[in-house]
C-alpha positions as a Markdown table, in Angstrom:
| # | Residue | x | y | z |
|---|---|---|---|---|
| 1 | Unk | -4.3 | 33.5 | 3.1 |
| 2 | Unk | -4.0 | 32.1 | 6.7 |
| 3 | Unk | -7.6 | 32.2 | 7.8 |
| 4 | Unk | -7.8 | 28.3 | 7.9 |
| 5 | Unk | -4.4 | 27.7 | 9.7 |
| 6 | Unk | -4.2 | 26.9 | 13.4 |
| 7 | Unk | -1.6 | 29.4 | 14.3 |
| 8 | Unk | 0.1 | 29.1 | 17.7 |
| 9 | Unk | 2.4 | 31.4 | 19.7 |
| 10 | Unk | 5.8 | 30.6 | 21.4 |
| 11 | Unk | 8.3 | 32.3 | 23.8 |
| 12 | Unk | 11.7 | 31.5 | 25.1 |
| 13 | Unk | 13.0 | 30.5 | 28.4 |
| 14 | Unk | 16.5 | 30.2 | 29.9 |
| 15 | Unk | 15.7 | 26.8 | 31.6 |
| 16 | Unk | 13.2 | 24.3 | 30.3 |
| 17 | Unk | 13.1 | 22.2 | 33.6 |
| 18 | Unk | 12.2 | 25.3 | 35.6 |
| 19 | Unk | 9.6 | 26.3 | 33.0 |
| 20 | Unk | 8.1 | 22.8 | 33.0 |
| 21 | Unk | 7.8 | 22.9 | 36.8 |
| 22 | Unk | 6.4 | 26.3 | 37.0 |
| 23 | Unk | 3.8 | 25.9 | 34.3 |
| 24 | Unk | 2.7 | 22.4 | 35.5 |
| 25 | Unk | 3.1 | 22.4 | 39.3 |
| 26 | Unk | 2.3 | 26.1 | 40.0 |
| 27 | Unk | 0.0 | 27.1 | 37.2 |
| 28 | Unk | -1.6 | 23.7 | 36.7 |
| 29 | Unk | -1.3 | 23.7 | 32.9 |
| 30 | Unk | -0.8 | 20.5 | 30.9 |
| 31 | Unk | 2.8 | 20.7 | 29.9 |
| 32 | Unk | 3.8 | 18.1 | 27.1 |
| 33 | Unk | 7.3 | 17.3 | 25.7 |
| 34 | Unk | 7.5 | 18.2 | 22.1 |
| 35 | Unk | 9.7 | 15.8 | 20.0 |
| 36 | Unk | 12.1 | 18.5 | 18.9 |
| 37 | Unk | 13.1 | 18.9 | 22.6 |
| 38 | Unk | 10.8 | 21.8 | 23.4 |
| 39 | Unk | 7.7 | 22.1 | 25.5 |
| 40 | Unk | 4.2 | 22.7 | 24.7 |
| 41 | Unk | 1.6 | 24.3 | 26.9 |
| 42 | Unk | -1.7 | 22.7 | 26.0 |
| 43 | Unk | -4.7 | 25.1 | 26.9 |
| 44 | Unk | -8.4 | 24.7 | 27.0 |
| 45 | Unk | -10.1 | 24.7 | 23.7 |
| 46 | Unk | -7.2 | 22.8 | 21.8 |
| 47 | Unk | -4.8 | 25.6 | 21.5 |
| 48 | Unk | -1.1 | 25.2 | 22.4 |
| 49 | Unk | 1.9 | 27.4 | 23.1 |
| 50 | Unk | 5.5 | 26.5 | 22.3 |
| 51 | Unk | 8.1 | 27.1 | 24.9 |
| 52 | Unk | 11.7 | 26.9 | 23.7 |
| 53 | Unk | 15.1 | 27.2 | 25.3 |
| 54 | Unk | 17.4 | 30.1 | 24.4 |
| 55 | Unk | 20.8 | 30.4 | 25.9 |
| 56 | Unk | 20.8 | 34.2 | 25.5 |
| 57 | Unk | 17.3 | 34.6 | 26.6 |
| 58 | Unk | 15.9 | 38.0 | 27.6 |
| 59 | Unk | 12.6 | 38.2 | 29.2 |
| 60 | Unk | 9.7 | 39.8 | 27.4 |
| 61 | Unk | 9.0 | 43.4 | 28.5 |
| 62 | Unk | 5.3 | 43.0 | 27.8 |
| 63 | Unk | 2.7 | 40.5 | 28.9 |
| 64 | Unk | 3.0 | 37.1 | 27.0 |
| 65 | Unk | 0.1 | 35.2 | 28.5 |
| 66 | Unk | -3.1 | 36.3 | 30.0 |
| 67 | Unk | -5.1 | 34.0 | 32.0 |
| 68 | Unk | -8.8 | 35.1 | 32.7 |
| 69 | Unk | -10.2 | 34.1 | 36.0 |
| 70 | Unk | -13.7 | 34.3 | 37.6 |
| 71 | Unk | -12.2 | 35.6 | 41.1 |
| 72 | Unk | -8.9 | 37.5 | 40.9 |
| 73 | Unk | -8.6 | 37.9 | 44.7 |
| 74 | Unk | -8.9 | 34.2 | 45.2 |
| 75 | Unk | -6.6 | 33.5 | 42.3 |
| 76 | Unk | -3.9 | 35.8 | 43.4 |
| 77 | Unk | -4.1 | 34.6 | 47.0 |
| 78 | Unk | -3.7 | 30.8 | 45.8 |
| 79 | Unk | -0.8 | 31.7 | 43.5 |
| 80 | Unk | 0.8 | 33.7 | 46.6 |
| 81 | Unk | 0.7 | 30.8 | 48.6 |
| 82 | Unk | 2.4 | 28.8 | 45.9 |
| 83 | Unk | 5.3 | 31.2 | 46.1 |
| 84 | Unk | 4.2 | 33.5 | 43.1 |
| 85 | Unk | 5.1 | 37.1 | 43.6 |
| 86 | Unk | 3.0 | 39.8 | 42.0 |
| 87 | Unk | 4.5 | 42.9 | 40.3 |
| 88 | Unk | 3.8 | 46.2 | 41.8 |
| 89 | Unk | 3.1 | 49.2 | 39.6 |
| 90 | Unk | 2.5 | 53.0 | 40.1 |
| 91 | Unk | 0.8 | 55.4 | 37.8 |
| 92 | Unk | -2.0 | 54.6 | 35.5 |
| 93 | Unk | -2.0 | 50.8 | 36.5 |
| 94 | Unk | -1.3 | 51.3 | 40.1 |
| 95 | Unk | -1.6 | 48.1 | 41.9 |
| 96 | Unk | -2.8 | 47.4 | 45.5 |
| 97 | Unk | -0.9 | 45.6 | 48.2 |
| 98 | Unk | -1.9 | 42.3 | 46.7 |
| 99 | Unk | -0.5 | 43.3 | 43.2 |
| 100 | Unk | -4.0 | 43.8 | 41.6 |
| 101 | Unk | -4.8 | 46.8 | 39.5 |
| 102 | Unk | -8.4 | 47.7 | 39.9 |
| 103 | Unk | -10.3 | 49.6 | 37.2 |
| 104 | Unk | -13.8 | 50.8 | 36.7 |
| 105 | Unk | -13.0 | 50.9 | 33.0 |
| 106 | Unk | -11.3 | 47.6 | 32.4 |
| 107 | Unk | -10.7 | 44.3 | 34.0 |
| 108 | Unk | -9.0 | 43.8 | 37.3 |
| 109 | Unk | -5.5 | 42.5 | 36.4 |
| 110 | Unk | -2.4 | 41.3 | 38.3 |
| 111 | Unk | 1.0 | 40.6 | 36.7 |
| 112 | Unk | 3.7 | 38.0 | 37.7 |
| 113 | Unk | 6.7 | 36.5 | 36.2 |
| 114 | Unk | 7.7 | 32.9 | 35.2 |
| 115 | Unk | 11.2 | 31.7 | 36.3 |
| 116 | Unk | 12.7 | 33.1 | 33.1 |
| 117 | Unk | 11.2 | 36.7 | 33.9 |
| 118 | Unk | 8.7 | 36.7 | 31.2 |
| 119 | Unk | 5.4 | 38.6 | 32.2 |
| 120 | Unk | 2.2 | 36.7 | 32.8 |
| 121 | Unk | -1.3 | 38.0 | 34.0 |
| 122 | Unk | -4.5 | 37.0 | 35.6 |
| 123 | Unk | -7.3 | 39.1 | 34.8 |
| 124 | Unk | -10.8 | 38.9 | 36.1 |
| 125 | Unk | -13.7 | 38.1 | 33.7 |
| 126 | Unk | -16.8 | 40.2 | 34.1 |
| 127 | Unk | -20.1 | 39.0 | 33.4 |
| 128 | Unk | -21.5 | 40.4 | 30.1 |
């Protein structure tokens, strides 16, 4: 039924201007104004994500966006210099002092939040 549609995802924020600044200036994404007063994050490959304001916004309790990177240490350091703070976890996904969870079984991954508190990640792509 939907195999030929170009589906897209979306998420809410409590402040569109802060979201625009974060996603464009900090993460370097192409952020476009949507005619309905929303934002679109344009990603490589032609996909886009809708960002919409919600007055009673509650941050997602799960990762809403994952950004694959070649070198997680370099990326975490660059984002840290831009003021991004990485989340610290204990237990099965324990993170190191940089906020990176390093695993022999899965990708190295680090989580952080946008200004609205939504959880994002960078994860290291491994050669196949």
